[in-house]
Short mmCIF file of C-alpha atoms and ligand atoms in Angstrom, two decimals:
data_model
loop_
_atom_site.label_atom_id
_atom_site.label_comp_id
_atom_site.label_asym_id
_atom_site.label_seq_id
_atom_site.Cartn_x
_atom_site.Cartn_y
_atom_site.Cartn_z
CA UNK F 1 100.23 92.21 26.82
CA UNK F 2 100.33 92.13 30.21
CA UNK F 3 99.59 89.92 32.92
CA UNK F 4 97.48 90.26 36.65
CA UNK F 5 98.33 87.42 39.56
CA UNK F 6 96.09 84.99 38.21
CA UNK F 7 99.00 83.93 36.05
CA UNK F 8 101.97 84.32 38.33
CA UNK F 9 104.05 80.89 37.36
CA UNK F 10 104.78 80.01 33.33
CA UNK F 11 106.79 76.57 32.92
CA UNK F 12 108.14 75.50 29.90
CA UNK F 13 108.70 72.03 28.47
CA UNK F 14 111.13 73.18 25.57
CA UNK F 15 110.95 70.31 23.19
CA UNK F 16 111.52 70.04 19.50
CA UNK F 17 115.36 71.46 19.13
CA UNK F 18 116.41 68.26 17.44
CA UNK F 19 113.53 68.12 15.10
CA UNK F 20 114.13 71.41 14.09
CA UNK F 21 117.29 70.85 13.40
CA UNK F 22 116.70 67.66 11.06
CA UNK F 23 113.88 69.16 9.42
CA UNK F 24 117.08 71.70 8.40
CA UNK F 25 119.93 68.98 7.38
CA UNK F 26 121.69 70.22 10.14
CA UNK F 27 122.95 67.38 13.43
CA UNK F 28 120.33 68.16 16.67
CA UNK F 29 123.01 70.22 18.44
CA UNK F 30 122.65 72.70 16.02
CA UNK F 31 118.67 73.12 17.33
CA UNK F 32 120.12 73.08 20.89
CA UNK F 33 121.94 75.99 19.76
CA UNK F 34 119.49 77.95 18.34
CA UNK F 35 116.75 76.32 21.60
CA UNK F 36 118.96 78.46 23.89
CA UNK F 37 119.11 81.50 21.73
CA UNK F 38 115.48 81.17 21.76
CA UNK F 39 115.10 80.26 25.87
CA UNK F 40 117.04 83.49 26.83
CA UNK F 41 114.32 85.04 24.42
CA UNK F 42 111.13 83.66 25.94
CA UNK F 43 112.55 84.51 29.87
CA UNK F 44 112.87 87.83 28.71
CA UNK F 45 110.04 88.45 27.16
CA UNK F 46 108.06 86.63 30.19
CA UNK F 47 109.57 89.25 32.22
CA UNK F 48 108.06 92.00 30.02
CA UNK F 49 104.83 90.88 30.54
CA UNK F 50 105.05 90.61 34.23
CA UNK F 51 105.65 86.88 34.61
CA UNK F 52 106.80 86.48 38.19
CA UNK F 53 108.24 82.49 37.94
CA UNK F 54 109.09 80.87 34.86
CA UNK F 55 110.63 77.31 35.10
CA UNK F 56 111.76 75.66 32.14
CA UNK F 57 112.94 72.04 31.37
CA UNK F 58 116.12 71.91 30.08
CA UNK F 59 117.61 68.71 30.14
CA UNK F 60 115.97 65.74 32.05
CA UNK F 61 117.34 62.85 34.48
CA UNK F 62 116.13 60.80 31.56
CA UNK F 63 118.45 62.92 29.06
CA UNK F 64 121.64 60.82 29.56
CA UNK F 65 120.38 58.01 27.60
CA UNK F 66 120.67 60.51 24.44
CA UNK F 67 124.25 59.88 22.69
CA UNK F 68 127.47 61.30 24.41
CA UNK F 69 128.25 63.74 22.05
CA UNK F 70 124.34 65.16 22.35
CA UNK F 71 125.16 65.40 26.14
CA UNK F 72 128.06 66.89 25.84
CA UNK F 73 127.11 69.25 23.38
CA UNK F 74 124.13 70.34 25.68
CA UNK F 75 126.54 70.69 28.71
CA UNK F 76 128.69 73.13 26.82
CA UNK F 77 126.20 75.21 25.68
CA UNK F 78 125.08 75.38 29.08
CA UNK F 79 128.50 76.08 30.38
CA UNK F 80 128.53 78.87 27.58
CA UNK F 81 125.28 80.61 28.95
CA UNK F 82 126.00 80.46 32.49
CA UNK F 83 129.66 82.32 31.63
CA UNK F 84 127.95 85.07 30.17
CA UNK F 85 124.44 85.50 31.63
CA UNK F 86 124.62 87.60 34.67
CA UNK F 87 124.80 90.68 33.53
CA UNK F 88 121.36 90.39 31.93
CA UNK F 89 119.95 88.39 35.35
CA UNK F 90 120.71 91.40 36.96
CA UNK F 91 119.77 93.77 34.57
CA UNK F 92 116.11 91.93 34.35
CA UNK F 93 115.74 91.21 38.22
CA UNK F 94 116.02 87.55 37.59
CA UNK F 95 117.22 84.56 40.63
CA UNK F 96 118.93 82.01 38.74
CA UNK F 97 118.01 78.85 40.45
CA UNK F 98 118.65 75.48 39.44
CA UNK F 99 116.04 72.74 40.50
CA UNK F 100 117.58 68.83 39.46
CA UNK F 101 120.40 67.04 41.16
CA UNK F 102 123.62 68.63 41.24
CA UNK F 103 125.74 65.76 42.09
CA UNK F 104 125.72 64.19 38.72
CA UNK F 105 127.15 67.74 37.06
CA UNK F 106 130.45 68.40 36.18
CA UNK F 107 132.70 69.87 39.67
CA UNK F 108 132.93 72.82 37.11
CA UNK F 109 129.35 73.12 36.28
CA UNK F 110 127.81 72.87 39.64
CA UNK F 111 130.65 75.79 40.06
CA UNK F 112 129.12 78.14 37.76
CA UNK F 113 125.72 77.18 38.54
CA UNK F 114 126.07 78.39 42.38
CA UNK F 115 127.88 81.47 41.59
CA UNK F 116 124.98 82.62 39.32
CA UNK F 117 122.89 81.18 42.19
CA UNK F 118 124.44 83.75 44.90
CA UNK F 119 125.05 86.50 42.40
CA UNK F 120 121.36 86.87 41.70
CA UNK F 121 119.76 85.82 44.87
CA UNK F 122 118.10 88.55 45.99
CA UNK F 123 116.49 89.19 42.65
CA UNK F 124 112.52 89.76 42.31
CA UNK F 125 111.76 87.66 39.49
CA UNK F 126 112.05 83.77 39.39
CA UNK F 127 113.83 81.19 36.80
CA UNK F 128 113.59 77.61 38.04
CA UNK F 129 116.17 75.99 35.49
CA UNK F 130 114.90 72.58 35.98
CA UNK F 131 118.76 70.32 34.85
CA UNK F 132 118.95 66.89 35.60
CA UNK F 133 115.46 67.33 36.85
CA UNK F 134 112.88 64.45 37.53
CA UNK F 135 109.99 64.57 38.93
CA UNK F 136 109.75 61.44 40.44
CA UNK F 137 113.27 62.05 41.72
CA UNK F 138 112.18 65.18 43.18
CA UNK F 139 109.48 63.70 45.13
CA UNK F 140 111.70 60.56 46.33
CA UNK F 141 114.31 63.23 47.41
CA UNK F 142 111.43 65.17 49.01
CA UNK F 143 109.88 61.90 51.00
CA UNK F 144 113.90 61.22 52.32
CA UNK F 145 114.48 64.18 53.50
CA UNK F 146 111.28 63.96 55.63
CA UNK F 147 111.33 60.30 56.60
CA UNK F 148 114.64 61.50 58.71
CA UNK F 149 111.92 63.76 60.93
CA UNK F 150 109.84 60.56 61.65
CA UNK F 151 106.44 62.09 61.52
CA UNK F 152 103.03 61.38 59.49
CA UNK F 153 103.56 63.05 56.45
CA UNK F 154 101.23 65.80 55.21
CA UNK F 155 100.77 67.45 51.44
CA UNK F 156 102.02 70.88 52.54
CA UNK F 157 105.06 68.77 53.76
CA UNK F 158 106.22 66.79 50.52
CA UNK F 159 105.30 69.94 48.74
CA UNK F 160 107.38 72.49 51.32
CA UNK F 161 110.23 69.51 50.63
CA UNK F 162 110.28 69.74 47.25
CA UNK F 163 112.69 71.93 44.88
CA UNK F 164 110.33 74.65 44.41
CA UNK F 165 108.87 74.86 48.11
CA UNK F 166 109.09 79.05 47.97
CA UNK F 167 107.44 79.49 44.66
CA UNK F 168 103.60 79.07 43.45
CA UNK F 169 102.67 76.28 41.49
CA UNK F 170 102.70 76.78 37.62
CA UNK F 171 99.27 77.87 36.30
CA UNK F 172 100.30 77.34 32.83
CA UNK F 173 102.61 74.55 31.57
CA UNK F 174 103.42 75.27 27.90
CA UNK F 175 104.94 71.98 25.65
CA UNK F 176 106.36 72.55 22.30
CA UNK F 177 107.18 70.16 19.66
CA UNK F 178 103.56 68.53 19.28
CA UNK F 179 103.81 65.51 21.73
CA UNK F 180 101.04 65.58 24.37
CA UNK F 181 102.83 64.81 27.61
CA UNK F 182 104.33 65.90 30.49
CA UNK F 183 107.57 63.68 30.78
CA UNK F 184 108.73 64.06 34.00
CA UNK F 185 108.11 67.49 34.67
CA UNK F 186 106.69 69.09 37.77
CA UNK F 187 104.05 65.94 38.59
CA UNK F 188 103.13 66.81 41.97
CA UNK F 189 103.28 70.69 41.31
CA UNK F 190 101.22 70.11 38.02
CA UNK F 191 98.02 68.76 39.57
CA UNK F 192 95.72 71.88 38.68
CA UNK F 193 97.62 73.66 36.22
CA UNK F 194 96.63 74.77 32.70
CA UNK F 195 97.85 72.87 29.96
CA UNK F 196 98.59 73.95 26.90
CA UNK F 197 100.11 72.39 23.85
CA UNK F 198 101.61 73.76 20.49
CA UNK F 199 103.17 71.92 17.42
CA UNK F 200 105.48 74.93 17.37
CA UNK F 201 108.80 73.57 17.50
CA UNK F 202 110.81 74.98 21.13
CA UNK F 203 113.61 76.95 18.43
CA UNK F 204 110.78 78.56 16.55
CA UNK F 205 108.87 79.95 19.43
CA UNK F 206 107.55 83.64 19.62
CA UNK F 207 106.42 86.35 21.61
CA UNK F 208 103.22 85.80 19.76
CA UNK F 209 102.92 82.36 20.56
CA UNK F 210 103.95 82.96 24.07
CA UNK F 211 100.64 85.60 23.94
CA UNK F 212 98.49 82.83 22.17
CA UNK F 213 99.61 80.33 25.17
CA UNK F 214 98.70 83.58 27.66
CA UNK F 215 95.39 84.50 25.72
CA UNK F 216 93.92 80.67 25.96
CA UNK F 217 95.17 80.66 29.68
CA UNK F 218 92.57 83.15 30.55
CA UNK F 219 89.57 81.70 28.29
CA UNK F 220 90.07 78.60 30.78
CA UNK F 221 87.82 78.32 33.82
CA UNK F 222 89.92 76.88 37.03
CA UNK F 223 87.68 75.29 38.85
CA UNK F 224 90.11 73.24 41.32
CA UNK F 225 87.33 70.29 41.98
CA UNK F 226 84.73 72.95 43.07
CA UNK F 227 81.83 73.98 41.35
CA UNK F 228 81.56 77.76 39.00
CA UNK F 229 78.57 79.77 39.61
CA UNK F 230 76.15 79.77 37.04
CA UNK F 231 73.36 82.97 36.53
CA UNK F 232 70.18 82.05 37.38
CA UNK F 233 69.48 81.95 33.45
CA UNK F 234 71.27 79.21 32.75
C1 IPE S 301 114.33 69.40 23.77
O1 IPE S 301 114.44 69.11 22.42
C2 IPE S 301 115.66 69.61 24.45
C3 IPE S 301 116.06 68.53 25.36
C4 IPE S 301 115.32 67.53 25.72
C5 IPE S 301 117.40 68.62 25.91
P1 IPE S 301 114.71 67.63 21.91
O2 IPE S 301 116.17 67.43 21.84
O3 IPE S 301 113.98 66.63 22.74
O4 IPE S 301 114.10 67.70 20.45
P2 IPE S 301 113.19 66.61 19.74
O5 IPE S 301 112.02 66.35 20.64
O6 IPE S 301 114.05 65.39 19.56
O7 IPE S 301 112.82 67.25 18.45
C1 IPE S 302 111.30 66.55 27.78
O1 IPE S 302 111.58 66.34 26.45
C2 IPE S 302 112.54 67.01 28.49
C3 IPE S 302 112.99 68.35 28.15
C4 IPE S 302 112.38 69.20 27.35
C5 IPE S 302 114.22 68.77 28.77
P1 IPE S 302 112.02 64.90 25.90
O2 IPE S 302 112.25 65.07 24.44
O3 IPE S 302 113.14 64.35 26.72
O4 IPE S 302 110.72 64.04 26.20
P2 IPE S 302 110.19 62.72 25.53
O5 IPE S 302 111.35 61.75 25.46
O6 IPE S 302 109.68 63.08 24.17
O7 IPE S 302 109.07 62.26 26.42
MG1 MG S 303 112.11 65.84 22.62
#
């Protein structure tokens, strides 16, 4: 499997971890646990294929109404995988970039989180790690930042405003976990992207499910509000 630049940008919406988890007996940090065993799995694997962006939702500004010890459980698993994942950034070409708002993180966190940021900066390949991220919050950050200019604003503004400005929009957003929404994620960026939905839960997902997502991406016909030629046959 490999991809061309029709499918540049994958983002994920990893959900199921805590159904996963229940379905075993086990509490729903133990499916956060094995949901970031199986994110480092999927980034790689995206890389393989010639994925040039991934962005995946890891914990949302909606999040922090789950219970304390869930956050904090998520936080430290976080704080585990930023200690220890440069070495395969680098040896993968991968930026580490976080897209959210920093300023509710731990002083310790947002720490980490920039050093990974500088450390693999100048790296080809793209991960968006979208923590604390809204995307209505995005957008009302975005619209600030250019009300201080004063002008009329444009769509190429908001969208040069927002966290990803420097990176294509996703042509494929994958959900896991069976529920057919998008949450919060990427709602200006999403407006022609593929969809695609799987009951698979986020723990349980594959490199063959990451090809099935792939495979229906190119049956799909992008039309973007235009028209697709048709042979005079039809
Ligand atoms: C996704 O899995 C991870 C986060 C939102 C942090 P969930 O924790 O939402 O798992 P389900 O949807 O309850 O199964
Ligand atoms: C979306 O999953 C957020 C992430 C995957 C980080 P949620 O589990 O928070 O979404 P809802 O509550 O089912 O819409
Ligand atoms: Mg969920």
């Amino acid at each position: 499997m490999h991809v061309d630049d029709r499918l540049q940008h994958i983002a994920f919406i990893m959900d199921g971890n805590g159904r996963w988890a229940k379905m075993r007996g086990e509490k729903r940090e133990y499916g956060h646990r094995e949901g970031s065993e199986t994110f480092k799995r999927v980034i790689s694997y995206c890389g393989d294929i010639g994925i040039k962006v991934v962005t995946v939702y890891a914990f949302s500004t909606e999040n922090w109404k789950r219970p304390k010890t869930e956050v904090n459980s998520i936080m430290k698993l976080l704080n585990t995988y930023l200690s220890n994942c440069e070495k395969e950034l680098m040896e993968k070409g991968v930026r580490f970039r976080m897209i959210g708002d920093k300023s509710a993180l731990s002083p310790a966190l947002i720490k980490k989180i920039e050093r990974i940021e500088k450390a693999t900066e100048d790296n080809p390949l793209l991960l968006n790690f979208a923590l604390n991220y809204g995307g209505r919050a995005e957008i009302v950050a975005a619209v600030n930042k250019l009300i201080t200019e004063g002008k009329t604003i444009t769509e190429q503004d908001i969208s040069n405003a927002l966290y990803t400005f420097d990176c294509p929009e996703p042509d494929l957003i994958v959900r896991t976990g069976g529920d057919l929404r998008i949450s919060n994620f990427l709602i200006w960026q999403a407006a022609y992207s593929e969809l695609y939905f799987t009951d698979t839960l986020w723990p349980d997902m594959s490199e063959a499910d990451i090809d099935a997502a792939v495979h229906e991406f190119y049956s799909r016909e992008r039309r973007y509000g235009g028209v697709i030629k048709v042979s005079p046959k039809n």
